[in-house]
Amino acid sequence: MAEILKRNKALAVNPLKASQPVGASLAFLGINKAIPMMHGSQGCTAFGKVYFVRHFREPVPLQTTAMDQVSTVMNADENVLLGLKAVCEKSKPALIGLPTTGLSETQGTDIKRLVKDFYAANPEFAHIPIVPVNTPDFTGCMESGYALAVKATLETLLPQHAPHPNPDETTSQSTKPASGQVAGYLPPAGEGANVKSNVGRRKKQVNVLAGSFLTPGDIEHIKELIEAFGLRPLILPDIGDSLDGHLTEMESSPLTVGGTPVSDISSMGESIATLVLGNSLFEAADFLKEQTGVPDYRFNSLMGLDAVDGFVAALAGISGKPVPEKIERQRAQLQDAMVDSHFMLGFARVAIAGDPDLLYGFARLVTGMGCEVVAAVAPARATILQEVAAEQVAIGDLEDMENAARKNGAQLIIGNSHATESARRLGIPLLRAGFPQYDLIGGYQRLWVGYRGTRQALFDLANMVVEHVHPETEPYISIYSQRTGDAAHFPHPCVDVAALAALQPRPTPCGCNPLPQAGVPKAGNPLSGKPDVELTQGTNAKSHLGEVCRATPATGQTH
């Protein structure tokens, strides 16, 4: 169990955290014909819009209640009511997400009451579901805001099963709004009666609660895996359909294009099973199971051989079909990649910074390959952090990650694009993962999960180690292959140049010069580094390496 280190600073240096309203907006962007409307200032929404556009490189629909200094002090209720009415009239959305921000939360806004007031004043819009969710950005992180929005969506759109103390009481009252549902919008009539008896009505439909750590590429691959077993996935939220980067005939749209249809969400109680991907969504899964009775299968991560094996085994059990040969082939390919890459990744020291679910998944992946997580940082607390494969997990920012990585000699960093400068200062490579990735084309579409995604992640990590971590061995140069004069220019690491210079030969009694005087140098020998010397006629034979001559033709003297 990892030790959780509390934040010990009064400020964030090089922040790692993205706010809860941004996470909630991402969840709403995965619903078809929806639009998030942040209750806060224009700057709050502008930041979120730029954040998403830089990451996905797509136009993103976001609205704001545009609180200013007057409405902040006096009252901003009118901003919400007028904003909702304008969006309903002009855009005609299938769903409106209404996350709060730090400004409106500090003001003390009762966001659910405002939605009730809107429905009371505008009954003609009662068919449009509005999902209010409290997401102050001074607590939590992007992941927690995303999870809160998913749960709020289920509370609003699912037919509510309200238990009654009297078993003889009719079930016709079970469709009334429960504590989490906003009065004004109700699910389609008739679908809520005796909700739990509808389990399995759609024999091929499988619910999938997709965590915020999954990319559009991950969502697409998860669909392929589920469909390979003859099942129909109902994914909430489905950013793999709305934010996958595809061209449409429309030049622009005020609403999301693609995603989970609102009508499908109301039918989640008729599925045969629910797959919950990410520990952060376990609370939403508890609500879904309590209201519908649909059995669920929960997975903290889908990275690594063991994690994917569990997911595939669950699909085989739900469908009653054997694992397709194609998936078995992908598993064998991952095993081969593990064999190929473990030589490079074994004992590598890794630093990881990210939201809790992402941090947990990567830590399990790299430690499973023999790496050591020497720095693990998350922006906010979560129950899954205690299970991270590291001795310590710090609640902090990228400065904390950088300091821990420097102290413990990290060789690799896994984090978002904000960690680029930390990696540069440390002189180690960065594997970009998570939100945002604004300096990498296609990073939002990267596949991380499943056998294929895990395989590619191992290849990328191993290549970084080969390229950056293990320096090339310098060629050995013998001291006997160099001229004495060249030693100062091409010193050997094992040779003391000053001592070698002191050993240079002196002129001999016969008057021989250690270096040739009448030689004409030719092209040098590329292997030894010595220039060949052509001696002129009548010149004593002398070595160009500084060795004294053995005989002098004039006197016959030897020395």
Coordinates of C-alpha atoms in Angstrom, one line a residue:
M1 CA 0.0 0.0 0.0
A2 CA 1.4 3.3 -1.1
E3 CA 2.0 6.1 1.4
I4 CA 0.0 9.2 0.6
L5 CA 2.0 12.5 1.1
K6 CA -0.2 15.5 1.8
R7 CA 0.4 18.8 0.0
N8 CA 2.8 20.9 2.0
K9 CA 2.7 24.1 -0.1
A10 CA 0.3 27.0 -0.1
L11 CA 0.6 27.4 -3.9
A12 CA 0.9 25.3 -7.0
V13 CA 4.1 25.6 -9.0
N14 CA 3.8 24.4 -12.6
P15 CA 0.3 23.0 -11.9
L16 CA -0.6 19.5 -12.8
K17 CA -4.3 19.8 -12.0
A18 CA -7.2 20.5 -14.5
S19 CA -10.3 21.7 -12.8
Q20 CA -13.5 19.9 -12.1
P21 CA -15.7 22.0 -14.4
V22 CA -13.4 21.0 -17.3
G23 CA -13.8 17.4 -16.4
A24 CA -17.6 17.7 -16.1
S25 CA -17.7 19.5 -19.5
L26 CA -15.7 16.6 -21.1
A27 CA -18.3 14.1 -19.9
F28 CA -21.2 16.2 -21.4
L29 CA -19.3 16.4 -24.7
G30 CA -19.6 12.7 -25.0
I31 CA -23.4 12.9 -25.3
N32 CA -25.0 13.4 -28.7
K33 CA -26.5 16.9 -29.4
A34 CA -25.5 18.1 -26.0
I35 CA -23.9 21.3 -24.8
P36 CA -22.2 22.2 -21.5
M37 CA -23.0 25.6 -20.0
M38 CA -20.7 26.5 -17.2
H39 CA -22.2 28.7 -14.4
G40 CA -19.4 31.2 -13.9
S41 CA -17.5 34.0 -15.6
Q42 CA -16.7 34.1 -19.2
G43 CA -13.0 33.5 -18.4
C44 CA -13.9 30.1 -16.8
T45 CA -15.5 28.9 -20.0
A46 CA -12.9 30.5 -22.3
F47 CA -10.2 28.6 -20.5
G48 CA -12.0 25.3 -20.9
K49 CA -12.7 25.9 -24.5
V50 CA -9.0 26.7 -25.3
Y51 CA -8.0 23.7 -23.2
F52 CA -10.2 21.3 -25.3
V53 CA -9.5 22.9 -28.7
R54 CA -5.7 22.7 -28.2
H55 CA -6.0 19.0 -27.1
F56 CA -8.5 17.7 -29.6
R57 CA -7.8 20.2 -32.4
E58 CA -11.6 20.4 -33.0
P59 CA -14.2 23.0 -32.5
V60 CA -15.8 22.4 -29.1
P61 CA -19.3 23.8 -28.1
L62 CA -19.3 25.5 -24.7
Q63 CA -21.6 28.1 -23.2
T64 CA -21.4 30.3 -20.1
T65 CA -23.8 32.2 -17.8
A66 CA -21.3 35.1 -18.0
M67 CA -21.2 36.1 -14.4
D68 CA -19.7 39.6 -13.9
Q69 CA -18.8 41.6 -10.8
V70 CA -22.3 42.9 -10.3
S71 CA -24.1 39.5 -10.6
T72 CA -21.5 37.9 -8.4
V73 CA -22.2 40.3 -5.6
M74 CA -25.9 40.8 -6.0
N75 CA -27.4 37.7 -7.6
A76 CA -26.6 35.5 -10.6
D77 CA -29.8 33.5 -10.7
E78 CA -31.1 35.5 -13.6
N79 CA -28.0 34.7 -15.6
V80 CA -28.8 31.0 -15.4
L81 CA -32.5 31.3 -16.2
L82 CA -31.9 33.5 -19.2
G83 CA -28.9 31.4 -20.4
L84 CA -30.9 28.2 -20.3
K85 CA -33.8 29.7 -22.2
A86 CA -31.6 31.1 -24.9
V87 CA -29.8 27.8 -25.5
C88 CA -33.1 25.9 -25.5
E89 CA -34.7 28.3 -28.0
K90 CA -31.8 28.7 -30.4
S91 CA -29.9 25.4 -30.3
K92 CA -32.7 22.9 -29.3
P93 CA -30.2 20.6 -27.6
A94 CA -31.0 17.0 -26.5
L95 CA -29.3 17.7 -23.2
I96 CA -27.8 20.6 -21.3
G97 CA -25.0 20.1 -18.8
L98 CA -24.8 22.7 -16.1
P99 CA -21.6 22.5 -14.1
T100 CA -20.8 25.1 -11.5
T101 CA -17.4 26.8 -11.1
G102 CA -15.4 28.2 -8.2
L103 CA -17.0 31.6 -8.6
S104 CA -20.6 30.3 -8.4
E105 CA -19.8 27.9 -5.6
T106 CA -18.2 30.6 -3.6
Q107 CA -21.3 32.7 -4.1
G108 CA -23.4 29.8 -2.7
T109 CA -25.5 29.0 -5.8
D110 CA -28.2 26.3 -5.4
I111 CA -27.9 25.0 -8.9
K112 CA -30.6 22.3 -8.6
R113 CA -33.1 24.9 -7.3
L114 CA -32.4 27.1 -10.3
V115 CA -33.1 24.2 -12.7
K116 CA -36.5 23.6 -11.0
D117 CA -37.3 27.3 -11.3
F118 CA -36.4 27.3 -15.0
Y119 CA -38.8 24.3 -15.6
A120 CA -41.5 26.1 -13.6
A121 CA -41.2 29.3 -15.6
N122 CA -40.7 27.5 -19.0
P123 CA -42.8 24.4 -19.1
E124 CA -42.5 24.2 -22.9
F125 CA -38.9 23.0 -22.4
A126 CA -39.7 20.2 -19.9
H127 CA -38.7 17.7 -22.6
I128 CA -35.1 18.9 -22.6
P129 CA -33.1 17.3 -19.7
I130 CA -30.8 19.7 -17.8
V131 CA -28.1 18.1 -15.7
P132 CA -26.9 20.3 -12.8
V133 CA -23.7 19.2 -11.1
N134 CA -21.7 20.9 -8.3
T135 CA -18.1 21.0 -9.5
P136 CA -16.1 23.7 -7.6
D137 CA -12.6 24.0 -9.1
F138 CA -11.0 24.6 -5.8
T139 CA -11.4 20.9 -4.9
G140 CA -10.9 17.7 -6.8
C141 CA -9.5 17.5 -10.3
M142 CA -10.6 16.8 -13.8
E143 CA -11.2 13.2 -13.1
S144 CA -13.5 13.8 -10.1
G145 CA -15.5 16.4 -12.0
Y146 CA -15.9 14.0 -14.9
A147 CA -17.2 11.3 -12.5
L148 CA -19.6 13.7 -10.8
A149 CA -21.1 14.6 -14.2
V150 CA -21.5 11.0 -15.2
K151 CA -23.3 10.2 -12.0
A152 CA -25.5 13.3 -12.3
T153 CA -26.4 12.3 -15.9
L154 CA -27.6 8.9 -14.6
E155 CA -29.5 10.5 -11.8
T156 CA -31.3 12.7 -14.3
L157 CA -32.0 10.3 -17.2
L158 CA -32.5 6.9 -15.6
P159 CA -36.0 5.9 -14.5
Q160 CA -35.8 6.0 -10.7
H161 CA -36.5 3.0 -8.6
A162 CA -37.8 4.3 -5.3
P163 CA -38.1 1.5 -2.8
H164 CA -41.2 1.5 -0.6
P165 CA -41.5 0.2 2.9
N166 CA -44.9 -1.4 2.1
P167 CA -44.4 -4.3 -0.3
D168 CA -48.1 -4.2 -1.2
E169 CA -47.8 -0.6 -2.5
T170 CA -48.3 -0.3 -6.2
T171 CA -45.2 0.2 -8.3
S172 CA -46.8 2.9 -10.4
Q173 CA -45.3 5.4 -8.1
S174 CA -41.8 4.2 -8.6
T175 CA -41.3 6.6 -11.5
K176 CA -41.5 9.7 -9.4
P177 CA -38.3 11.8 -9.1
A178 CA -35.9 10.5 -6.5
S179 CA -33.5 12.6 -4.4
G180 CA -31.0 12.9 -7.3
Q181 CA -33.5 13.7 -10.0
V182 CA -34.5 17.3 -10.9
A183 CA -38.2 18.0 -11.0
G184 CA -39.4 19.1 -14.4
Y185 CA -37.8 16.4 -16.6
L186 CA -38.9 12.8 -16.3
P187 CA -37.7 9.8 -18.3
P188 CA -40.1 8.5 -21.0
A189 CA -43.4 7.4 -19.4
G190 CA -43.8 3.7 -18.7
E191 CA -40.2 2.8 -18.8
G192 CA -39.7 3.4 -15.1
A193 CA -42.4 1.0 -13.8
N194 CA -40.8 -1.9 -12.0
V195 CA -37.4 -0.9 -13.3
K196 CA -35.4 -3.9 -12.0
S197 CA -37.6 -6.3 -13.9
N198 CA -36.3 -4.9 -17.2
V199 CA -32.8 -6.3 -16.7
G200 CA -31.7 -8.3 -19.7
R201 CA -34.5 -7.3 -22.0
R202 CA -31.9 -6.2 -24.5
K203 CA -30.0 -9.5 -24.6
K204 CA -27.0 -8.1 -26.6
Q205 CA -26.7 -4.7 -25.0
V206 CA -23.8 -4.1 -22.5
N207 CA -23.4 -0.8 -20.6
V208 CA -19.9 0.7 -20.5
L209 CA -19.1 3.5 -18.0
A210 CA -15.9 5.0 -19.6
G211 CA -13.4 6.8 -17.3
S212 CA -11.8 10.1 -18.1
F213 CA -8.4 8.5 -18.7
L214 CA -9.7 6.8 -21.9
T215 CA -8.9 8.5 -25.2
P216 CA -11.2 8.4 -28.3
G217 CA -8.9 5.8 -29.7
D218 CA -9.3 3.7 -26.5
I219 CA -13.1 4.0 -26.8
E220 CA -13.0 2.8 -30.4
H221 CA -10.9 -0.2 -29.5
I222 CA -13.1 -1.1 -26.5
K223 CA -16.1 -1.1 -28.9
E224 CA -14.2 -3.4 -31.2
L225 CA -13.4 -5.9 -28.4
I226 CA -17.1 -5.9 -27.2
E227 CA -18.5 -6.3 -30.7
A228 CA -16.0 -9.2 -31.4
F229 CA -18.1 -11.2 -28.9
G230 CA -21.4 -10.4 -30.6
L231 CA -22.4 -7.8 -28.1
R232 CA -23.6 -4.2 -28.5
P233 CA -21.8 -1.6 -26.4
L234 CA -23.7 1.3 -24.9
I235 CA -20.9 3.7 -23.8
L236 CA -21.4 6.6 -21.5
P237 CA -19.8 9.1 -22.3
D238 CA -18.8 8.2 -25.8
I239 CA -16.1 10.7 -26.8
G240 CA -14.9 8.1 -29.2
D241 CA -17.8 9.1 -31.4
S242 CA -18.0 12.8 -30.7
L243 CA -14.3 13.8 -30.4
D244 CA -12.5 11.3 -32.6
G245 CA -11.6 14.0 -35.2
H246 CA -13.8 13.4 -38.2
L247 CA -14.9 15.8 -40.9
T248 CA -18.7 16.4 -41.3
E249 CA -20.8 18.1 -43.9
M250 CA -21.7 20.9 -41.4
E251 CA -19.3 23.8 -41.2
S252 CA -20.0 24.3 -37.5
S253 CA -22.5 23.1 -35.0
P254 CA -23.6 24.7 -31.7
L255 CA -24.0 21.2 -30.3
T256 CA -21.9 18.0 -30.0
V257 CA -21.9 15.9 -33.2
G258 CA -21.9 12.2 -32.1
G259 CA -21.8 10.6 -28.7
T260 CA -24.2 8.6 -26.6
P261 CA -27.9 9.3 -27.6
V262 CA -30.0 10.5 -24.7
S263 CA -32.6 7.9 -25.5
D264 CA -30.1 5.1 -25.1
I265 CA -29.1 6.3 -21.6
S266 CA -32.7 5.8 -20.4
S267 CA -32.5 2.1 -21.6
M268 CA -29.4 1.2 -19.6
G269 CA -31.6 -0.7 -17.1
E270 CA -32.4 -3.2 -19.9
S271 CA -28.8 -4.3 -20.5
I272 CA -27.4 -7.6 -19.5
A273 CA -24.3 -6.2 -17.8
T274 CA -22.3 -3.1 -17.1
L275 CA -18.6 -2.7 -17.5
V276 CA -17.1 0.0 -15.3
L277 CA -13.7 1.3 -16.5
G278 CA -11.9 3.3 -13.9
N279 CA -12.1 3.5 -10.1
S280 CA -13.3 7.0 -10.2
L281 CA -16.7 5.8 -11.7
F282 CA -17.4 3.2 -9.0
E283 CA -19.7 5.6 -7.2
A284 CA -21.7 6.2 -10.4
A285 CA -21.7 2.4 -10.9
D286 CA -23.1 1.9 -7.4
F287 CA -26.0 4.2 -8.3
L288 CA -26.6 2.5 -11.7
K289 CA -26.7 -0.9 -10.1
E290 CA -28.9 0.2 -7.3
Q291 CA -31.5 1.8 -9.6
T292 CA -31.5 -0.9 -12.3
G293 CA -30.3 -4.1 -10.8
V294 CA -28.0 -4.7 -13.8
P295 CA -24.9 -6.7 -12.7
D296 CA -21.6 -5.0 -13.2
Y297 CA -17.9 -5.9 -13.7
R298 CA -15.4 -3.3 -12.5
F299 CA -11.9 -2.7 -13.7
N300 CA -9.4 -0.2 -12.4
S301 CA -7.4 -0.2 -15.6
L302 CA -7.2 -1.8 -19.0
M303 CA -3.4 -1.6 -19.4
G304 CA -1.2 -4.6 -18.9
L305 CA -1.6 -8.3 -19.6
D306 CA -3.4 -9.2 -16.4
A307 CA -5.9 -6.3 -16.6
V308 CA -6.8 -7.0 -20.3
D309 CA -7.1 -10.7 -19.6
G310 CA -9.7 -10.0 -16.9
F311 CA -11.6 -7.8 -19.3
V312 CA -11.6 -10.3 -22.1
A313 CA -12.6 -13.1 -19.7
A314 CA -15.6 -11.0 -18.5
L315 CA -16.7 -10.5 -22.1
A316 CA -16.4 -14.2 -22.8
G317 CA -18.5 -15.0 -19.7
I318 CA -21.2 -12.4 -20.5
S319 CA -21.5 -13.5 -24.1
G320 CA -21.1 -17.2 -23.6
K321 CA -18.7 -17.3 -26.5
P322 CA -15.0 -18.3 -26.8
V323 CA -12.4 -15.7 -27.2
P324 CA -12.0 -14.9 -30.9
E325 CA -8.8 -16.0 -32.6
K326 CA -8.0 -12.4 -33.5
I327 CA -7.9 -11.4 -29.9
E328 CA -5.8 -14.4 -29.0
R329 CA -3.4 -13.3 -31.7
Q330 CA -3.2 -9.8 -30.2
R331 CA -2.4 -11.4 -26.8
A332 CA 0.4 -13.4 -28.2
Q333 CA 1.8 -10.3 -29.9
L334 CA 1.8 -8.5 -26.5
Q335 CA 3.6 -11.4 -24.9
D336 CA 6.3 -11.2 -27.6
A337 CA 6.6 -7.4 -27.0
M338 CA 7.0 -8.0 -23.3
V339 CA 9.9 -10.4 -24.0
D340 CA 11.5 -8.0 -26.4
S341 CA 11.3 -4.9 -24.2
H342 CA 12.0 -6.3 -20.7
F343 CA 15.8 -6.1 -21.3
M344 CA 15.5 -2.3 -21.7
L345 CA 12.8 -1.6 -19.1
G346 CA 14.1 -3.8 -16.3
F347 CA 15.2 -1.7 -13.4
A348 CA 14.4 1.6 -15.2
R349 CA 13.4 4.4 -12.9
V350 CA 10.2 6.1 -13.9
A351 CA 8.4 9.3 -12.7
I352 CA 4.6 9.5 -13.3
A353 CA 2.3 12.5 -12.9
G354 CA -1.4 12.4 -13.7
D355 CA -4.9 12.0 -12.4
P356 CA -5.4 9.0 -10.1
D357 CA -6.8 6.5 -12.6
L358 CA -4.1 7.3 -15.1
L359 CA -1.4 7.2 -12.5
Y360 CA -2.6 3.8 -11.2
G361 CA -2.7 2.3 -14.7
F362 CA 0.8 3.4 -15.8
A363 CA 2.4 2.4 -12.5
R364 CA 1.0 -1.1 -12.7
L365 CA 2.1 -1.4 -16.3
V366 CA 5.8 -0.3 -15.8
T367 CA 6.3 -2.1 -12.5
G368 CA 5.0 -5.3 -14.2
M369 CA 7.9 -4.9 -16.6
G370 CA 10.5 -4.6 -13.9
C371 CA 10.6 -0.8 -13.7
E372 CA 10.7 1.2 -10.4
V373 CA 8.3 4.1 -9.9
V374 CA 10.6 6.6 -8.1
A375 CA 8.2 9.6 -8.3
A376 CA 4.4 9.5 -8.4
V377 CA 2.3 12.6 -8.2
A378 CA -1.5 13.1 -8.4
P379 CA -3.3 16.5 -8.3
A380 CA -6.0 15.3 -5.8
R381 CA -6.9 12.6 -3.4
A382 CA -8.6 9.4 -4.5
T383 CA -9.1 5.9 -3.0
I384 CA -7.2 4.2 -5.8
L385 CA -4.0 6.0 -4.9
Q386 CA -3.4 3.7 -2.0
E387 CA -3.1 0.8 -4.5
V388 CA -0.6 2.6 -6.8
A389 CA 2.6 0.5 -7.3
A390 CA 4.9 2.9 -5.6
E391 CA 6.3 3.5 -2.1
Q392 CA 4.9 7.0 -2.0
V393 CA 2.3 9.1 -3.9
A394 CA 2.4 12.8 -3.4
I395 CA -0.6 15.1 -3.8
G396 CA 1.0 18.0 -5.5
D397 CA 2.1 19.6 -8.8
L398 CA 4.8 19.1 -11.5
E399 CA 7.4 20.9 -9.3
D400 CA 7.0 18.1 -6.8
M401 CA 7.3 15.5 -9.5
E402 CA 10.4 17.2 -10.9
N403 CA 12.1 17.4 -7.5
A404 CA 11.4 13.8 -6.7
A405 CA 12.6 12.7 -10.1
R406 CA 15.8 14.6 -9.7
K407 CA 16.4 13.3 -6.2
N408 CA 15.7 9.6 -7.1
G409 CA 17.5 9.6 -10.4
A410 CA 14.5 9.1 -12.7
Q411 CA 15.2 8.0 -16.2
L412 CA 11.8 8.5 -17.8
I413 CA 8.8 10.7 -17.2
I414 CA 5.1 9.9 -18.0
G415 CA 2.9 12.9 -18.0
N416 CA 1.0 15.5 -20.0
S417 CA 2.4 18.2 -22.2
H418 CA 2.9 20.5 -19.2
A419 CA 5.7 18.2 -18.1
T420 CA 7.8 19.0 -21.1
E421 CA 9.9 21.7 -19.4
S422 CA 10.5 19.5 -16.4
A423 CA 11.8 16.7 -18.7
R424 CA 14.0 19.2 -20.5
R425 CA 15.5 20.5 -17.3
L426 CA 16.1 16.9 -16.1
G427 CA 17.5 15.8 -19.4
I428 CA 15.3 12.7 -19.7
P429 CA 12.6 11.7 -22.2
L430 CA 8.9 12.3 -21.7
L431 CA 6.1 9.9 -22.7
R432 CA 3.0 12.2 -23.2
A433 CA -0.2 10.8 -21.7
G434 CA -3.3 12.3 -20.2
F435 CA -4.8 15.8 -20.6
P436 CA -3.7 18.1 -22.3
Q437 CA -1.4 17.2 -25.2
Y438 CA -1.1 20.4 -27.1
D439 CA 2.4 19.8 -28.6
L440 CA 1.8 16.4 -30.1
I441 CA -0.4 15.9 -33.2
G442 CA -2.7 12.9 -32.7
G443 CA -2.0 12.5 -29.1
Y444 CA -5.7 12.7 -28.2
Q445 CA -6.4 9.7 -30.5
R446 CA -3.6 7.5 -29.1
L447 CA -4.5 3.9 -28.1
W448 CA -3.3 2.9 -24.7
V449 CA -5.6 0.0 -23.6
G450 CA -6.1 -3.5 -24.6
Y451 CA -3.4 -5.9 -25.9
R452 CA -2.6 -3.6 -28.8
G453 CA -2.4 -0.4 -26.8
T454 CA -0.3 -2.0 -24.1
R455 CA 2.1 -3.4 -26.7
Q456 CA 2.6 0.0 -28.4
A457 CA 3.2 1.6 -25.0
L458 CA 5.9 -0.9 -24.2
F459 CA 7.6 -0.3 -27.5
D460 CA 7.6 3.5 -27.0
L461 CA 9.0 3.2 -23.5
A462 CA 11.7 0.7 -24.6
N463 CA 12.7 3.0 -27.5
M464 CA 13.0 5.9 -25.1
V465 CA 15.3 3.9 -22.9
V466 CA 17.5 2.8 -25.9
E467 CA 17.7 6.3 -27.2
H468 CA 18.2 8.4 -24.1
V469 CA 19.0 6.3 -21.0
H470 CA 21.9 4.1 -22.1
P471 CA 24.8 6.2 -23.5
E472 CA 26.8 4.8 -26.4
T473 CA 30.2 3.3 -25.5
E474 CA 33.1 5.4 -26.7
P475 CA 35.5 3.6 -29.0
Y476 CA 38.7 2.5 -27.3
I477 CA 41.8 4.3 -28.5
S478 CA 45.1 2.8 -27.5
I479 CA 47.8 5.1 -26.2
Y480 CA 50.3 3.3 -28.5
S481 CA 48.4 4.3 -31.6
Q482 CA 48.8 8.0 -31.1
R483 CA 51.7 10.3 -31.7
T484 CA 53.0 12.0 -28.6
G485 CA 52.0 15.4 -30.0
D486 CA 48.5 14.3 -30.8
A487 CA 47.8 13.2 -27.2
A488 CA 46.9 16.7 -26.2
H489 CA 44.4 17.0 -29.0
F490 CA 42.9 13.4 -28.7
P491 CA 43.4 12.4 -25.1
H492 CA 42.5 9.0 -24.0
P493 CA 40.3 8.9 -20.9
C494 CA 42.8 6.6 -19.2
V495 CA 46.0 8.7 -20.0
D496 CA 47.4 11.6 -18.1
V497 CA 48.4 13.9 -20.9
A498 CA 50.8 15.9 -18.8
A499 CA 52.6 12.8 -17.7
L500 CA 52.8 11.5 -21.2
A501 CA 54.3 14.8 -22.4
A502 CA 57.0 14.6 -19.8
L503 CA 58.1 11.2 -21.3
Q504 CA 58.9 12.7 -24.7
P505 CA 62.4 11.6 -25.9
R506 CA 65.2 14.0 -25.9
P507 CA 67.8 14.5 -28.7
T508 CA 70.5 11.8 -28.7
P509 CA 74.3 12.3 -28.4
C510 CA 74.6 11.5 -32.1
G511 CA 72.5 14.5 -32.9
C512 CA 69.4 12.6 -34.1
N513 CA 66.2 14.5 -33.9
P514 CA 63.4 12.4 -32.6
L515 CA 61.0 13.8 -35.2
P516 CA 61.7 13.5 -39.0
Q517 CA 63.1 16.6 -40.6
A518 CA 63.1 15.8 -44.2
G519 CA 60.0 13.8 -44.5
V520 CA 57.1 14.6 -46.7
P521 CA 53.8 13.5 -45.0
K522 CA 51.3 11.5 -47.0
A523 CA 47.8 10.7 -46.2
G524 CA 47.3 9.3 -42.7
N525 CA 46.4 5.8 -41.8
P526 CA 42.7 5.9 -40.8
L527 CA 43.1 3.0 -38.4
S528 CA 46.1 4.1 -36.4
G529 CA 45.8 7.9 -36.9
K530 CA 49.5 8.1 -37.9
P531 CA 50.6 9.9 -41.0
D532 CA 52.9 7.9 -43.3
V533 CA 56.3 9.6 -43.9
E534 CA 58.3 9.5 -47.1
L535 CA 62.0 9.9 -46.3
T536 CA 64.2 11.8 -48.7
Q537 CA 67.4 10.1 -50.0
G538 CA 70.4 10.3 -47.7
T539 CA 68.4 11.0 -44.6
N540 CA 69.0 8.9 -41.5
A541 CA 66.1 6.5 -40.8
K542 CA 64.3 8.0 -37.9
S543 CA 61.0 7.1 -36.4
H544 CA 58.1 9.6 -36.6
L545 CA 56.9 8.3 -33.2
G546 CA 59.8 9.9 -31.4
E547 CA 61.9 6.7 -31.0
V548 CA 65.7 7.3 -31.1
C549 CA 67.5 5.8 -34.1
R550 CA 69.2 2.5 -33.8
A551 CA 72.1 3.2 -36.2
T552 CA 73.7 6.1 -37.9
P553 CA 75.2 5.5 -41.4
A554 CA 77.8 8.2 -41.0
T555 CA 79.5 6.8 -37.8
G556 CA 78.0 3.3 -37.3
Q557 CA 77.4 4.3 -33.7
T558 CA 74.5 2.7 -32.0
H559 CA 72.7 4.0 -29.0

